[in-house]
Short mmCIF file of C-alpha atoms and ligand atoms in Angstrom, two decimals:
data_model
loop_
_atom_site.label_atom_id
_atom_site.label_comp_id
_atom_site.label_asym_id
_atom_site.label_seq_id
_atom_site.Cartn_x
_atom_site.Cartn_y
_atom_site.Cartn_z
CA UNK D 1 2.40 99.08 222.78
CA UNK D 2 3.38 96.24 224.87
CA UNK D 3 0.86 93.70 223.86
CA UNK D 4 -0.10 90.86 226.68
CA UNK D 5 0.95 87.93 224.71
CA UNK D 6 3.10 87.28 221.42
CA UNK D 7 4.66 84.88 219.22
CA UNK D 8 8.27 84.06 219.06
CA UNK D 9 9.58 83.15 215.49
CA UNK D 10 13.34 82.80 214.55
CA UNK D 11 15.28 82.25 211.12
CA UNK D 12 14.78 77.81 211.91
CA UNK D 13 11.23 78.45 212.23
CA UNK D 14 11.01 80.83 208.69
CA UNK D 15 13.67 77.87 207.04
CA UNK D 16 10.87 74.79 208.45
CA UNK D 17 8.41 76.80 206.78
CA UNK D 18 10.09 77.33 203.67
CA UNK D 19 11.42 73.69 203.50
CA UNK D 20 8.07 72.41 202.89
CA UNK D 21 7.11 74.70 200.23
CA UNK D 22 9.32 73.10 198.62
CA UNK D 23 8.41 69.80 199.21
CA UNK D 24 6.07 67.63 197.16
CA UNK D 25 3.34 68.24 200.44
CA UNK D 26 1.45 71.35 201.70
CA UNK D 27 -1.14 69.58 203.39
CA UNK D 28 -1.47 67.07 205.68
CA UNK D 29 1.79 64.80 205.03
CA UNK D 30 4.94 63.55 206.66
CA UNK D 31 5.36 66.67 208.60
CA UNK D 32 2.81 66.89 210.27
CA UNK D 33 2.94 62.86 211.00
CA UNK D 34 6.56 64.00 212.45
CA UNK D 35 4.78 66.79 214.31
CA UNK D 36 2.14 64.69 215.88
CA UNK D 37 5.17 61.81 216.64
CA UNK D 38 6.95 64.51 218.55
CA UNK D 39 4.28 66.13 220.38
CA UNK D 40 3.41 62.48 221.58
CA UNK D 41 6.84 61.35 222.78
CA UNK D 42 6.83 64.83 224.76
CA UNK D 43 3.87 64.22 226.52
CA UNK D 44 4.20 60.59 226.96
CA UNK D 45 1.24 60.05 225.07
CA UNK D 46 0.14 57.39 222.95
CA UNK D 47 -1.45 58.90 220.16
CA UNK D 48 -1.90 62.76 218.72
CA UNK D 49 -4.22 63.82 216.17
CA UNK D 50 -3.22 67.02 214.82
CA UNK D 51 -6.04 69.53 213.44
CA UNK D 52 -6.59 72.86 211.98
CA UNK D 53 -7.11 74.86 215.41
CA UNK D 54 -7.82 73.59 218.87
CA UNK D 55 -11.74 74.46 218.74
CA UNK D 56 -11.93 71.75 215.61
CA UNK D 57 -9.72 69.76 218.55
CA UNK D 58 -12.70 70.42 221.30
CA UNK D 59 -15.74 69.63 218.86
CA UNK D 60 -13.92 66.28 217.39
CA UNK D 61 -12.99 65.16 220.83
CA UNK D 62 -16.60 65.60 222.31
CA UNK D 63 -17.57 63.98 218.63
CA UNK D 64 -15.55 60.58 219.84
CA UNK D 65 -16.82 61.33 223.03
CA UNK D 66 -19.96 60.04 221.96
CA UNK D 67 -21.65 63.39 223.00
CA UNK D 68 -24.77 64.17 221.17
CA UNK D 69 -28.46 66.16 221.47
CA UNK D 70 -29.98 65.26 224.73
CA UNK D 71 -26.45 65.24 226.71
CA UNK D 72 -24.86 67.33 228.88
CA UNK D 73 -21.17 68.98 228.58
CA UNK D 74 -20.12 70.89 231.38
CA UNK D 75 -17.34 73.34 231.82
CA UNK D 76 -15.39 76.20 233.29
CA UNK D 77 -17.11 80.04 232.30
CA UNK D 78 -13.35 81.28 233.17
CA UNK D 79 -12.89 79.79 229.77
CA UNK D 80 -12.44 81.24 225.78
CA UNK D 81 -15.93 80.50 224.24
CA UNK D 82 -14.69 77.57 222.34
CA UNK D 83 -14.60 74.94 225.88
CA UNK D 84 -18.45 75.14 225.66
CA UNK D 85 -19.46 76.30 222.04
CA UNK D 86 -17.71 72.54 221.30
CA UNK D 87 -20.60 70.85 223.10
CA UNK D 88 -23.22 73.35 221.24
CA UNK D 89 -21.79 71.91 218.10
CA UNK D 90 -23.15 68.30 219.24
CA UNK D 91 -26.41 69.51 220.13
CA UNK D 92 -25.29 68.84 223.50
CA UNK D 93 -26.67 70.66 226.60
CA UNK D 94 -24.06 73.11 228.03
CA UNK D 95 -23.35 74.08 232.02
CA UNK D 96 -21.04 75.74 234.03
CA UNK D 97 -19.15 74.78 237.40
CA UNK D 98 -18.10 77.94 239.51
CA UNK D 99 -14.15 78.40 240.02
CA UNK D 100 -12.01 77.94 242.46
CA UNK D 101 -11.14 81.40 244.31
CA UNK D 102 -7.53 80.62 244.59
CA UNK D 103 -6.58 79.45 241.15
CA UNK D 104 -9.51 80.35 238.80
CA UNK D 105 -9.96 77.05 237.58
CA UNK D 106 -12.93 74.97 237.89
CA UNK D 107 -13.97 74.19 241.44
CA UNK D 108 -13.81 70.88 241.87
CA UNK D 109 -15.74 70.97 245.32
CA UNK D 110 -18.42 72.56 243.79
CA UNK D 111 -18.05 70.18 240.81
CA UNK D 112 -18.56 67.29 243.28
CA UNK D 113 -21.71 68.87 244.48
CA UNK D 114 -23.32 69.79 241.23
CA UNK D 115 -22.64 65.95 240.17
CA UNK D 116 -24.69 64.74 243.59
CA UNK D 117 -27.26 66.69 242.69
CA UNK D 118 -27.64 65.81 239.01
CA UNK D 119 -27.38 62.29 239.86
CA UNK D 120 -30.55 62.74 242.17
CA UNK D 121 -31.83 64.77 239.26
CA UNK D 122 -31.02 62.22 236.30
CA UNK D 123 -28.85 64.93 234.61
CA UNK D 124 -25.36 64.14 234.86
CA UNK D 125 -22.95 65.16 232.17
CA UNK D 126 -21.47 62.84 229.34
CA UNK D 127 -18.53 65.40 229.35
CA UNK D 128 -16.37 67.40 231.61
CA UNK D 129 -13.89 70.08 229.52
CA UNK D 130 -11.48 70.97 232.41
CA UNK D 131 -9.72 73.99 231.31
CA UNK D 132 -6.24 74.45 232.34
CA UNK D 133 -6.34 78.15 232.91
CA UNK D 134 -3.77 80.45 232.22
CA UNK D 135 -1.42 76.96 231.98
CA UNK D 136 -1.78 75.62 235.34
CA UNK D 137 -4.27 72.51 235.88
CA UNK D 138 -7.44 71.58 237.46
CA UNK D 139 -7.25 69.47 240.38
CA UNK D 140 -7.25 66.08 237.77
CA UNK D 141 -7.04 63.80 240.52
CA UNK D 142 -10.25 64.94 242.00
CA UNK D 143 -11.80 64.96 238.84
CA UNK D 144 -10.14 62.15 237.84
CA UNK D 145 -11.81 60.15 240.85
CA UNK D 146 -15.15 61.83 240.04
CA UNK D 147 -15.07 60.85 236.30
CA UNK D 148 -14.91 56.97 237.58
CA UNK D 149 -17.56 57.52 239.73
CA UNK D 150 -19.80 59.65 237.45
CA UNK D 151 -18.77 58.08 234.39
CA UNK D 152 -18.25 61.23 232.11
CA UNK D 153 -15.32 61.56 229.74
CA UNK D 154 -12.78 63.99 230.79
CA UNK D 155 -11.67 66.33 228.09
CA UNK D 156 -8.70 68.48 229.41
CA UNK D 157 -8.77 71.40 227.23
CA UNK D 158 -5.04 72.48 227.47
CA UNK D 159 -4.82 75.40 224.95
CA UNK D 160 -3.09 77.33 227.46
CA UNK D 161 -0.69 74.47 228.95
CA UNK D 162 1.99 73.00 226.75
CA UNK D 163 4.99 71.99 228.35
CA UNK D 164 3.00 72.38 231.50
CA UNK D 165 3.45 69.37 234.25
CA UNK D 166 1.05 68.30 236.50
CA UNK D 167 1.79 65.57 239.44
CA UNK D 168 5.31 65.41 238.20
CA UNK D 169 4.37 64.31 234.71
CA UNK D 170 3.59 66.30 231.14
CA UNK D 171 0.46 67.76 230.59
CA UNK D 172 -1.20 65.92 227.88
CA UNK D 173 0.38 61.99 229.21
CA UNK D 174 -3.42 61.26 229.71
CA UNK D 175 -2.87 59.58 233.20
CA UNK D 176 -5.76 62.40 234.16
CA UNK D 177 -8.06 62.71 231.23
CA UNK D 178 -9.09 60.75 228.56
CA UNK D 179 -8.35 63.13 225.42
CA UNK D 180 -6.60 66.30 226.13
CA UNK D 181 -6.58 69.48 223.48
CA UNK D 182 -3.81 71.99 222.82
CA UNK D 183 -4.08 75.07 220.97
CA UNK D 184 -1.19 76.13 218.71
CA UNK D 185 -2.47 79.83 218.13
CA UNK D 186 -0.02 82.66 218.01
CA UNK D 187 -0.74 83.99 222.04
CA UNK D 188 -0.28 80.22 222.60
CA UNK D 189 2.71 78.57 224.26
CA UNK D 190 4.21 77.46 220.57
CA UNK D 191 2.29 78.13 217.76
CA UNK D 192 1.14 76.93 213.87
CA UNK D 193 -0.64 80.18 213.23
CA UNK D 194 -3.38 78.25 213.16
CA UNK D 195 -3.48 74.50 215.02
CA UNK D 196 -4.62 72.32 217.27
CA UNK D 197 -4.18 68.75 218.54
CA UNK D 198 -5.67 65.81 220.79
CA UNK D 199 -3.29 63.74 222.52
CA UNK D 200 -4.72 60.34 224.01
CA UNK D 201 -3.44 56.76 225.22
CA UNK D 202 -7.24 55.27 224.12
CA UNK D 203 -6.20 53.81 220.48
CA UNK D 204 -10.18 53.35 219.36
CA UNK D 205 -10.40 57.36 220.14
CA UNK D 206 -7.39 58.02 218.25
CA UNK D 207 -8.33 56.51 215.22
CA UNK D 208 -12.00 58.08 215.31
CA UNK D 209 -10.53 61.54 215.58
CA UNK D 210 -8.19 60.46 212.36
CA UNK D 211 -11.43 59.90 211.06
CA UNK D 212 -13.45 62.88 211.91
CA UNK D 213 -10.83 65.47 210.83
CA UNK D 214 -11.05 64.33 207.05
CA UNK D 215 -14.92 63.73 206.27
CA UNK D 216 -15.40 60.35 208.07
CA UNK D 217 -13.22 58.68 205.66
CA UNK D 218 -11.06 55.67 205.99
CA UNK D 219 -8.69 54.05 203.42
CA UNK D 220 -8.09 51.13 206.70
CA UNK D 221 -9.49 47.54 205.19
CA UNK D 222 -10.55 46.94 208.84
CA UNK D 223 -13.00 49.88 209.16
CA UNK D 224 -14.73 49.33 205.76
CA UNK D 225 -18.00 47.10 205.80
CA UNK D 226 -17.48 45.70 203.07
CA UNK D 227 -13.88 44.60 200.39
CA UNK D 228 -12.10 46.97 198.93
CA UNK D 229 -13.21 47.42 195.29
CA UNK D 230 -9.36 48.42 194.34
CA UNK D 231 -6.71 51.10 195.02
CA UNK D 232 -8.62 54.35 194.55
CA UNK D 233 -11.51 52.99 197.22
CA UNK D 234 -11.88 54.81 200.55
CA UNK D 235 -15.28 54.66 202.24
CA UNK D 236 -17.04 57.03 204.49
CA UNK D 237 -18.27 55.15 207.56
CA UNK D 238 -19.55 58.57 209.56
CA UNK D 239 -20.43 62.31 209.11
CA UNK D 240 -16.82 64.01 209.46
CA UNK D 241 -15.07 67.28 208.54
CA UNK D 242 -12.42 68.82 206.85
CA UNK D 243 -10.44 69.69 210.12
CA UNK D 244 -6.89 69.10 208.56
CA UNK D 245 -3.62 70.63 209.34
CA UNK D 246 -1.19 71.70 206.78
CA UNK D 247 2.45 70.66 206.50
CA UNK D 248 3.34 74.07 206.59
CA UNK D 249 1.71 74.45 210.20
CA UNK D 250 3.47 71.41 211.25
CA UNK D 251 6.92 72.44 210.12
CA UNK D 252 5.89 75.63 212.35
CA UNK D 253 4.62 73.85 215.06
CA UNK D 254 7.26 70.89 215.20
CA UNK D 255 10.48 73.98 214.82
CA UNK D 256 8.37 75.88 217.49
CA UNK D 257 8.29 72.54 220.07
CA UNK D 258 11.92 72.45 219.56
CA UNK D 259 12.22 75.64 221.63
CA UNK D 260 9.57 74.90 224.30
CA UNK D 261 12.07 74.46 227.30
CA UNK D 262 13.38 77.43 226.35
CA UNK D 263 9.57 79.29 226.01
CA UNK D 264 8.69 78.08 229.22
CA UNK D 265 11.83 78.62 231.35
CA UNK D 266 11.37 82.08 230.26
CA UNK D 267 7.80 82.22 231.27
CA UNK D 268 8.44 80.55 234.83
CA UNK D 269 11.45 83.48 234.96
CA UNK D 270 8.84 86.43 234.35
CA UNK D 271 6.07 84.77 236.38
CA UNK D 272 8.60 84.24 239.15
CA UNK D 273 9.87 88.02 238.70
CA UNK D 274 6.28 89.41 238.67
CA UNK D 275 5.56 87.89 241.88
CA UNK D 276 8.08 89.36 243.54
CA UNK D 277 8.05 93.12 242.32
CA UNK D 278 4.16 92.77 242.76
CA UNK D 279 4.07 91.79 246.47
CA UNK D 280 2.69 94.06 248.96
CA UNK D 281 0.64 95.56 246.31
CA UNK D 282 -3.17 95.79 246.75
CA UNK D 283 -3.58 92.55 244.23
CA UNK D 284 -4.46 89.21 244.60
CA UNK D 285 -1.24 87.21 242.64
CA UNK D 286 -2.21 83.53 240.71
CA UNK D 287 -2.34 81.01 243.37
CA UNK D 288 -1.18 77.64 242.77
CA UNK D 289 -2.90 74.33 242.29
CA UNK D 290 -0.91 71.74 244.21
CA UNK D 291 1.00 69.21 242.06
CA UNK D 292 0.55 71.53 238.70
CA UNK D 293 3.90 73.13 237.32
CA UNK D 294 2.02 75.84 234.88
CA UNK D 295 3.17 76.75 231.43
CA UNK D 296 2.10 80.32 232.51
CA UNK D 297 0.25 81.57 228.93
CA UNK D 298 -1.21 84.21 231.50
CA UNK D 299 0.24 86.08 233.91
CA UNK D 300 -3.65 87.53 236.00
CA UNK D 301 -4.02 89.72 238.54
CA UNK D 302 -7.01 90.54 240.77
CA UNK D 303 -7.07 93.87 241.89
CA UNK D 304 -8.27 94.35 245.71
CA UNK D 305 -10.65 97.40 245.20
CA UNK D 306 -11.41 98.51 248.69
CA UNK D 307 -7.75 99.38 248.73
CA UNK D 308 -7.33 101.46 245.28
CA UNK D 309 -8.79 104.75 244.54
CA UNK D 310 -9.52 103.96 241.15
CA UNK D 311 -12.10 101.74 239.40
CA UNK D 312 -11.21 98.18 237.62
CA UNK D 313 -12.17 99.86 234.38
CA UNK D 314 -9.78 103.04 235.13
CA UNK D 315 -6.75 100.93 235.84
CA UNK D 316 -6.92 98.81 232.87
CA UNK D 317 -7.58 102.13 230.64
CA UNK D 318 -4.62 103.51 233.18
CA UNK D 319 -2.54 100.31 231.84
CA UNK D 320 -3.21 100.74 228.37
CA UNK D 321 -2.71 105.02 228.05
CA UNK D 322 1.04 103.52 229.29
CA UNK D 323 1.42 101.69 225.79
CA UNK D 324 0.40 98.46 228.36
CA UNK D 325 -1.55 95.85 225.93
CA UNK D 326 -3.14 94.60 229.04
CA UNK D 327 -6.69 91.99 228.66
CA UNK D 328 -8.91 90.04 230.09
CA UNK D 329 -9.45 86.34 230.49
CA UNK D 330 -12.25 86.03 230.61
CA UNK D 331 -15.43 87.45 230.08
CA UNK D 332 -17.91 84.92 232.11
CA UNK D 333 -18.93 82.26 229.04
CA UNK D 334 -22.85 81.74 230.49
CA UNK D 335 -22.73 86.10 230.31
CA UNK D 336 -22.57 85.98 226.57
CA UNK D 337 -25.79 86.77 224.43
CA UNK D 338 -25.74 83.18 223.23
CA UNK D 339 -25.48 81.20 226.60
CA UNK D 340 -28.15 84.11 228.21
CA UNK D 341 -30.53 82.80 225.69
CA UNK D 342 -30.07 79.30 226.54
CA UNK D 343 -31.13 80.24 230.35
CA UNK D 344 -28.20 81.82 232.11
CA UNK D 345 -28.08 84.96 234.29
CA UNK D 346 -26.00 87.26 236.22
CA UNK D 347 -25.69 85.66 239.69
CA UNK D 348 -25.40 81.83 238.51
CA UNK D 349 -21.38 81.75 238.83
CA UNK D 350 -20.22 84.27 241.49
CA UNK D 351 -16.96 83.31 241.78
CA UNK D 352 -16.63 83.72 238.30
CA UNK D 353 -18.31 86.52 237.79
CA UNK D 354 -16.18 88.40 240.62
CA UNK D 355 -13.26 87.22 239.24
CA UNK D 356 -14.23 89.55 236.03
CA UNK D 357 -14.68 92.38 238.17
CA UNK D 358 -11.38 92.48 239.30
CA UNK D 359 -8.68 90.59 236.80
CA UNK D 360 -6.24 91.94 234.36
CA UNK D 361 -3.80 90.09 232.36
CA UNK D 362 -0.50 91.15 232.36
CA UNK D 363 2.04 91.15 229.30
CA UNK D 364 3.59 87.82 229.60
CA UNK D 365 5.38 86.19 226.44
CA UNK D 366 9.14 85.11 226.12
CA UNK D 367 10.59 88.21 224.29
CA UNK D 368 9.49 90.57 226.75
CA UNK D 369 12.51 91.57 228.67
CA UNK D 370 13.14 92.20 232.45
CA UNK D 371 13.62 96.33 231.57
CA UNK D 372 10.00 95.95 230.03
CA UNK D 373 8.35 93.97 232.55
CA UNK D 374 9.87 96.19 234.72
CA UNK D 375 7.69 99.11 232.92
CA UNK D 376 5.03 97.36 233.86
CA UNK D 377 5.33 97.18 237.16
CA UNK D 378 6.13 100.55 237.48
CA UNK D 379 3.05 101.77 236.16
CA UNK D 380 1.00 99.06 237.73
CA UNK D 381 1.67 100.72 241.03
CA UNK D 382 1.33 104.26 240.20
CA UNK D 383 -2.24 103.25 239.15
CA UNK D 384 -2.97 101.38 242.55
CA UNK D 385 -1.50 104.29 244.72
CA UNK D 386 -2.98 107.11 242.42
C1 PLP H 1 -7.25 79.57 222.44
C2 PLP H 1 -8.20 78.71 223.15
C3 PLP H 1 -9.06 77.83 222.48
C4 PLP H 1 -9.22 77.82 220.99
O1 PLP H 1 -8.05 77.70 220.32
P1 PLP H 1 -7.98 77.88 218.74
O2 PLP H 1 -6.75 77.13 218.37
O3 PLP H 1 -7.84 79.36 218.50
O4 PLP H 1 -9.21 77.34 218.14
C5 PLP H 1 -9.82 76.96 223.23
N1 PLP H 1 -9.79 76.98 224.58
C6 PLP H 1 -9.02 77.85 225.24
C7 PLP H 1 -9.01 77.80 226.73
C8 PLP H 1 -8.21 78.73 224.56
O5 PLP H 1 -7.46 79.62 225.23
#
């Protein structure tokens, strides 16, 4: 089987690894303080806070956010669960924001609209998670504007954009948002196994999410409250959690970054290729955001179904009898059992909910070669002209 998305590992990655088990650290140490260093001075960022996965990332940020019960977080329901669940963690209120038909991101017309009305209403959001999907981004300048004139924090929630560039500058260089969130998971861009990080150029938010990933602790003089009663004090100042990475994720992570160029020239090859080969096809092909460059962590289709014979469902089964580890991102968040009982229903998102009808994603992921893609393709169209 082809799957949809894969890591890449080499021998410098399984050496990184191996390097630090022999090293005096395994868990958070120098490595991943070189990890977090290099991850900054890519994005031309400030600060990075490296954690155990990028839904730890999502609940600390909203954390230092200040979000809490009796707030709202809004988002994107073309999202993974984790870009709302993060503001169900804080108690927080959670909402949706239809997408944009073109490139499945949040809408940021309709955005505008919704924050109108909730500023009539009294009910405007503490926190926006704009989800880059699939690697490209929102429009951040829009929201950008709005988030000055709303006041809400903008969390860019980026788990599917490193090495992406948006208005001619990395993803993650916080000239859009004020904390932005990468995922390091295998499917990912580069990957920890497990990882996730905020990058931010606000120094008071960087040292709360230091904070908030180990218990609330600090061993800084200047964020005690009262002297230090010797060496072995620390003091707890807030309610935190054990959201630390390892050293042996960072060596992962920091060998995998060394090969992002590479990672996403490949991607912007197959994306490129796809296009092409998929033209004149009876499928609606990712449209672009202006200003974004995407990392392309998805490669989506929408299928036009007046002009195939056969049913969504029957082309992705179709796709997968092939050995084609085709998927779907994403199942409309407010359609889940859990969001349902906080109030949603069928009908609230259209566009999103359309969308479902009609996407597949396609295998995209560095290793897979033209002669493979090529497969796909292949059998792609036999489906749509069966
Ligand atoms: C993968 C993903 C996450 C969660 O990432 P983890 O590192 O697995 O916790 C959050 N948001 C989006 C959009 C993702 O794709």
């Amino acid at each position: 089987m082809i799957p949809y998305g894969r890591q890449s590992l080499d021998q410098a990655d399984i050496d990184a690894v191996v390097a630090v088990l022999h090293s005096d650290w395994l868990t958070q140490g120098p490595t991943l303080e070189r990890f977090e260093q290099a991850m900054a001075l890519r994005c031309q960022a400030d600060h990075a806070v490296a954690v155990c996965n990028a839904t730890a990332a999502l609940h600390i940020a909203c954390v230092a956010a200040g979000l809490g019960s009796g707030d709202r977080l809004w988002t994107t329901p073309n999202t993974f669960l984790a870009s709302a669940n993060c503001g169900r963690y804080c108690g927080a209120q959670v909402d949706f924001v239809d997408i944009d038909p073109l490139t499945w991101n949040i809408d940021a017309d309709a955005l505008a609209t919704k924050l109108e009305e909730a500023e009539r209403d009294g009910t405007l959001p503490k926190v926006l998670v704009a989800v880059a999907f699939s690697g490209q981004s929102c429009d951040m300048r829009r929201i950008g504007q709005l988030s000055e004139r709303y006041g809400f924090t903008v969390i860019e929630d980026a788990s599917h954009a490193v090495g992406a560039s948006y208005a001619g500058r990395p993803v993650g260089c916080g000239e859009f948002a004020d904390m932005t969130v990468f995922s390091f998971h295998p499917v990912k861009i580069i990957t920890s196994a497990e990882g996730g990080m905020v990058l931010t150029n606000r120094p008071e938010l960087a040292q709360r999410l230091q904070r908030l990933r180990s218990h609330g602790m600090t061993r800084d003089a200047g964020q005690m409250t009262e002297p230090s009663h010797g060496p072995w004090y620390y003091q707890q100042v807030e309610l935190g959690f054990n959201y630390r990475m390892t050293d042996l994720q960072a060596a992962l992570g920091l060998s995998q970054l060394n090969k992002l160029d590479g990672f996403i020239a490949r991607r912007r090859e197959l994306a490129a290729r796809y296009h092409r080969l998929l033209g004149g096809l009876p499928l609606t092909l990712p449209g672009s955001q202006p200003e974004a460059e995407s990392a392309w962590h998805l490669y989506v289709v929408r299928l036009q179904l007046d002009g195939i014979a056969l049913s969504h469902l029957q082309v992705f089964e179709g796709l997968r009898a092939a050995g084609i580890g085709v998927n779907l991102h994403y199942i409309p968040v407010h359609l889940q059992p859990y969001y349902r009982d906080q109030g949603f229903a069928t009908g609230d998102f259209p566009q999103a909910e359309r969308y479902y009808s009609e996407a597949i994603s396609l295998p995209m992921f560095p290793s897979l070669s033209d002669e493979q893609q090529d497969y796909v393709v292949e059998q792609l169209r036999r489906l749509l002209e069966e």
